[in-house]
Amino acid sequence: MRLAVVVLIGVYGTSAHAEVALPTPLSAQDVAALARSRRSELIAAKARARAAAERPTIVSALDEPTISVSLDHVPFNMMGLDGSITVEQTFPLSRVRGNRKRAADAGARRELANTQRVGLVVELDAVEAFWMLAQLRAAAEIATRQHGLAKQLEAAALARYSSNTGTQSDVLRAKIETVRIAAEQRALAAEVRGAEVMLNTSIARDPSSPIPELDVSVPEAEPPTSTSVARASQARPELRAGRAEIEQAEAEARVMKSMYAPMAMVRTGPAYTMAEGEGWMLMVGLSIPIWRGKLRAGVAEANAMVDMATADLDAMRRMADGEAR
């Protein structure tokens, strides 16, 4: 019974998500808004950004304390024992926690910029599919008019031939033209169906759902100036993500450099000995980072990641400048 309820809920939820009433006529702005609100890619990107926003708290926290029960000495005659119950906590003696938090913050900013990039991509996909469908529907309408005109010309050629004022070749040419345009009509009809499927897919609808009439009016707005285009290109989400990636790589490099500092350990708690009775135990320790080769390799790797992120950002900036010009 529970399985049936879950299946029904899933079916209704899926159908409700797949079917949405489209306005008539459908405009490019409507398509862009539907794509931004319904596409799974954007939903996944937003979830990834929310997950990345939690990383700074996770990576900057101290390790969990450890509670230990120790029996240091138990005589064979079982006449007493030496033991303790301690709580152990480790913490770094460097700024590694702060560096990890800064790296995670930069990663969260990168994922947020990536979310904005995905939103623009899904909008662009939907708008491109919209105008492709509009173009094909207009071409199909033109082909329909051409087919009607070709049939009229064919009838006129046949009438002239019947009255001995035309030739048979004129009739054949008119028939061939009519057949050619009819074949073009069938091809355009298939392309229109494919464009409708693409538009439905771009706004997360059932591919077989009908598409209403399209509003192909274009607002009479002046095109943006070169200065506005250049300013917009510098604010692209890809560039913000690239800058955040550089900040993350630099913070990761500082994290690796912080590994040269030792880790401290404090263990304390009540203790009991047969000789002295109840008391208190305190232990302090330090880790010894002696494997310098591993640490140097980690720093070199992090610095290489910084160089890679810097080069990627420079390439994206050049691409944005070129597209703006």
XYZ file of C-alpha atoms in Angstrom:
325
model
C 0.000 0.000 0.000
C 2.795 2.400 0.915
C 4.589 1.599 -2.352
C 1.431 2.355 -4.340
C 1.037 5.719 -2.619
C 4.663 6.603 -3.331
C 4.283 5.627 -6.991
C 1.111 7.696 -7.355
C 2.744 10.701 -5.735
C 5.728 10.340 -8.041
C 3.524 10.072 -11.120
C 1.422 13.086 -10.180
C 4.498 15.080 -9.209
C 6.228 14.252 -12.481
C 3.207 15.082 -14.612
C 2.648 18.318 -12.723
C 6.259 19.287 -13.296
C 6.251 18.267 -16.968
C 2.991 19.979 -17.948
C 2.681 23.716 -17.523
C 0.208 26.054 -19.150
C 1.971 28.312 -21.636
C 0.755 31.854 -22.304
C -0.690 32.640 -25.717
C 1.086 34.112 -27.552
C 4.355 32.786 -26.161
C 7.197 35.315 -26.049
C 10.947 34.912 -25.721
C 10.805 36.475 -22.242
C 8.271 33.843 -21.155
C 10.511 31.068 -22.458
C 13.560 32.432 -20.626
C 11.623 32.706 -17.354
C 10.289 29.154 -17.693
C 13.747 27.778 -18.392
C 15.226 29.512 -15.342
C 12.475 28.211 -13.060
C 12.203 24.643 -14.374
C 15.504 23.378 -15.779
C 17.123 20.660 -13.667
C 20.616 21.918 -14.490
C 19.931 25.164 -12.656
C 18.279 23.356 -9.744
C 21.360 21.154 -9.422
C 23.687 24.165 -9.618
C 21.754 25.942 -6.859
C 21.912 22.823 -4.681
C 25.655 22.601 -5.317
C 26.040 26.249 -4.291
C 24.070 25.641 -1.079
C 26.284 22.663 -0.304
C 29.426 24.714 -0.956
C 28.146 27.438 1.385
C 28.257 24.932 4.254
C 31.862 23.897 3.611
C 33.523 26.820 5.491
C 31.868 25.765 8.751
C 32.843 22.141 8.196
C 36.501 22.623 7.298
C 37.236 25.288 9.917
C 35.950 23.276 12.878
C 38.244 21.493 15.303
C 38.525 17.735 15.241
C 36.067 15.891 17.434
C 37.344 15.244 20.970
C 38.085 11.687 22.012
C 37.051 10.168 25.345
C 39.369 7.360 26.436
C 39.133 4.888 29.294
C 42.575 3.564 30.203
C 43.564 0.733 32.547
C 47.238 1.488 33.064
C 47.948 -1.324 35.535
C 45.803 -4.271 36.664
C 47.543 -6.695 39.100
C 47.124 -10.415 38.516
C 45.652 -10.774 41.990
C 42.974 -8.224 40.943
C 43.595 -6.225 44.132
C 43.025 -2.724 42.740
C 44.118 -1.011 39.518
C 45.613 2.123 38.047
C 43.336 3.795 35.487
C 42.017 7.050 34.081
C 39.185 8.555 32.055
C 40.459 11.306 29.769
C 39.243 13.696 27.109
C 41.658 14.346 24.244
C 41.525 17.340 21.913
C 43.867 18.221 19.060
C 44.222 21.679 17.553
C 46.660 23.268 15.120
C 49.321 25.770 16.126
C 49.029 27.594 12.795
C 46.370 29.432 10.801
C 45.407 26.315 8.873
C 41.771 26.469 10.020
C 41.411 30.066 8.874
C 43.091 29.276 5.566
C 40.788 26.317 5.029
C 37.793 28.532 5.753
C 38.996 31.147 3.259
C 39.503 28.447 0.630
C 36.002 27.101 1.242
C 34.535 30.630 1.094
C 36.201 31.139 -2.280
C 34.842 27.790 -3.443
C 31.345 28.855 -2.384
C 31.687 32.101 -4.355
C 32.844 30.112 -7.368
C 29.803 27.816 -7.164
C 27.511 30.837 -6.818
C 29.025 32.353 -9.962
C 28.657 28.997 -11.681
C 24.966 29.008 -10.739
C 24.561 32.368 -12.439
C 26.422 31.043 -15.491
C 24.148 27.989 -15.695
C 21.107 30.255 -15.431
C 22.300 32.309 -18.392
C 23.100 29.158 -20.378
C 19.645 27.622 -19.901
C 18.013 30.938 -20.795
C 20.127 31.159 -23.938
C 19.255 27.586 -24.920
C 15.551 28.283 -24.514
C 15.646 31.586 -26.413
C 17.639 30.011 -29.255
C 15.090 27.189 -29.487
C 12.283 29.786 -29.470
C 13.686 31.759 -32.388
C 14.560 28.592 -34.295
C 10.941 27.472 -34.035
C 9.736 30.935 -35.043
C 11.992 30.878 -38.101
C 10.877 27.400 -39.171
C 7.188 28.204 -38.681
C 7.602 31.313 -40.832
C 9.415 29.269 -43.487
C 6.641 26.658 -43.402
C 4.027 29.381 -43.864
C 5.935 30.754 -46.854
C 6.179 27.245 -48.321
C 2.413 26.842 -47.920
C 1.799 30.047 -49.854
C 4.293 28.988 -52.506
C 2.541 25.636 -52.858
C -0.798 27.343 -53.364
C 0.714 29.640 -55.993
C 2.399 26.665 -57.707
C -0.934 24.837 -57.925
C -2.495 27.918 -59.506
C 0.336 28.127 -62.019
C -0.050 24.416 -62.748
C -3.763 24.863 -63.357
C -3.070 27.849 -65.607
C -0.468 25.903 -67.603
C -2.866 22.976 -67.977
C -5.630 25.353 -69.156
C -3.335 26.930 -71.752
C -2.284 23.487 -72.928
C -5.928 22.421 -73.212
C -6.668 25.482 -75.346
C -3.625 24.861 -77.561
C -1.968 28.085 -76.366
C 0.685 26.374 -74.232
C 3.114 23.512 -74.472
C 3.254 20.232 -72.627
C 6.669 21.155 -71.235
C 5.107 24.120 -69.420
C 2.649 21.748 -67.754
C 5.436 19.359 -66.755
C 7.554 22.179 -65.311
C 4.586 23.435 -63.304
C 3.850 19.944 -61.988
C 7.509 19.410 -61.044
C 7.560 22.733 -59.185
C 4.380 21.807 -57.319
C 5.825 18.448 -56.291
C 9.106 20.070 -55.236
C 7.394 22.608 -53.016
C 5.184 19.872 -51.533
C 8.313 17.890 -50.614
C 9.800 21.039 -49.098
C 6.602 21.467 -47.095
C 6.895 17.952 -45.684
C 10.538 18.512 -44.780
C 9.725 21.814 -43.076
C 6.874 20.186 -41.150
C 9.325 17.619 -39.778
C 11.787 20.382 -38.873
C 9.022 22.319 -37.116
C 8.141 19.252 -35.043
C 11.801 18.838 -34.145
C 12.064 22.506 -33.148
C 8.952 22.171 -30.975
C 10.513 19.174 -29.242
C 13.703 21.170 -28.684
C 11.780 24.122 -27.248
C 9.762 21.866 -24.945
C 12.963 20.212 -23.758
C 14.653 23.560 -23.133
C 11.848 24.575 -20.733
C 11.554 21.124 -19.100
C 8.196 20.185 -20.644
C 6.987 16.973 -22.185
C 8.582 16.870 -25.672
C 5.242 16.045 -27.307
C 3.355 18.945 -25.696
C 1.856 21.480 -28.110
C 3.439 24.903 -28.517
C 1.021 27.849 -28.918
C 1.410 30.780 -31.260
C 4.676 32.673 -30.820
C 5.059 36.380 -30.169
C 7.917 37.349 -32.479
C 7.715 41.091 -31.900
C 11.059 42.669 -31.041
C 11.218 45.726 -28.749
C 12.479 48.854 -30.469
C 15.430 49.407 -28.166
C 18.780 50.836 -29.148
C 21.595 48.281 -29.214
C 24.052 48.592 -26.334
C 27.127 50.692 -26.907
C 30.594 49.176 -27.036
C 31.331 50.563 -23.564
C 28.257 48.867 -22.115
C 29.128 45.607 -23.839
C 32.698 45.727 -22.520
C 31.470 46.476 -18.999
C 28.993 43.596 -19.175
C 31.676 41.222 -20.452
C 33.873 42.001 -17.454
C 30.986 41.146 -15.116
C 30.412 37.726 -16.660
C 29.894 34.859 -14.193
C 32.778 32.939 -15.756
C 35.202 35.713 -14.778
C 33.832 35.896 -11.237
C 34.189 32.130 -10.961
C 37.750 32.375 -12.270
C 38.691 35.029 -9.720
C 37.148 32.947 -6.942
C 39.099 29.920 -8.163
C 42.342 31.897 -7.909
C 41.458 32.952 -4.360
C 40.665 29.341 -3.495
C 43.954 28.104 -4.951
C 45.923 30.765 -3.056
C 44.173 29.820 0.182
C 44.931 26.142 -0.479
C 48.588 27.071 -0.936
C 48.540 28.819 2.446
C 46.912 25.718 3.921
C 49.783 23.566 2.684
C 52.344 26.026 4.056
C 50.563 25.910 7.410
C 51.235 22.175 7.544
C 54.857 22.953 8.450
C 53.620 23.988 11.911
C 53.009 21.172 14.435
C 49.673 20.047 15.826
C 49.081 20.194 19.578
C 47.328 17.553 21.651
C 45.892 17.953 25.140
C 44.591 14.985 27.132
C 43.158 15.442 30.601
C 40.771 13.747 33.000
C 40.378 12.055 36.403
C 42.788 9.245 37.294
C 43.197 6.655 40.068
C 46.245 4.790 41.323
C 46.550 2.162 44.005
C 49.398 4.068 45.621
C 48.037 7.623 45.629
C 44.306 7.142 45.174
C 42.204 9.580 43.171
C 43.823 12.403 41.202
C 43.940 14.219 37.905
C 45.828 13.421 34.707
C 47.182 15.917 32.144
C 49.104 15.103 28.986
C 50.352 17.564 26.355
C 51.875 16.503 23.032
C 53.072 17.933 19.730
C 53.171 16.367 16.291
C 56.505 16.477 14.475
C 56.185 17.315 10.739
C 59.408 15.601 9.693
C 58.358 14.417 6.230
C 59.425 17.624 4.523
C 59.370 16.101 1.061
C 55.641 15.500 1.294
C 55.064 19.023 2.566
C 57.196 20.587 -0.175
C 55.335 18.554 -2.794
C 52.008 19.734 -1.390
C 53.103 23.385 -1.531
C 54.417 22.945 -5.086
C 51.150 21.341 -6.145
C 49.131 24.183 -4.620
C 51.322 26.812 -6.318
C 50.854 25.028 -9.645
C 47.090 25.168 -9.121
C 47.399 28.934 -8.541
C 49.302 29.309 -11.825
C 46.696 27.215 -13.636
C 43.788 29.242 -12.240
C 45.546 32.504 -13.156
C 46.151 31.328 -16.723
C 42.543 30.157 -17.049
C 41.249 33.528 -15.874
C 43.544 35.356 -18.304
C 42.266 33.188 -21.174
C 38.633 33.797 -20.184
C 39.265 37.553 -19.911
C 40.808 37.661 -23.380
C 37.870 35.685 -24.767
C 35.396 38.060 -23.110
C 37.236 41.100 -24.480
C 37.240 39.579 -27.956
C 33.517 38.833 -27.841
C 32.805 42.375 -26.604
C 34.594 43.877 -29.601
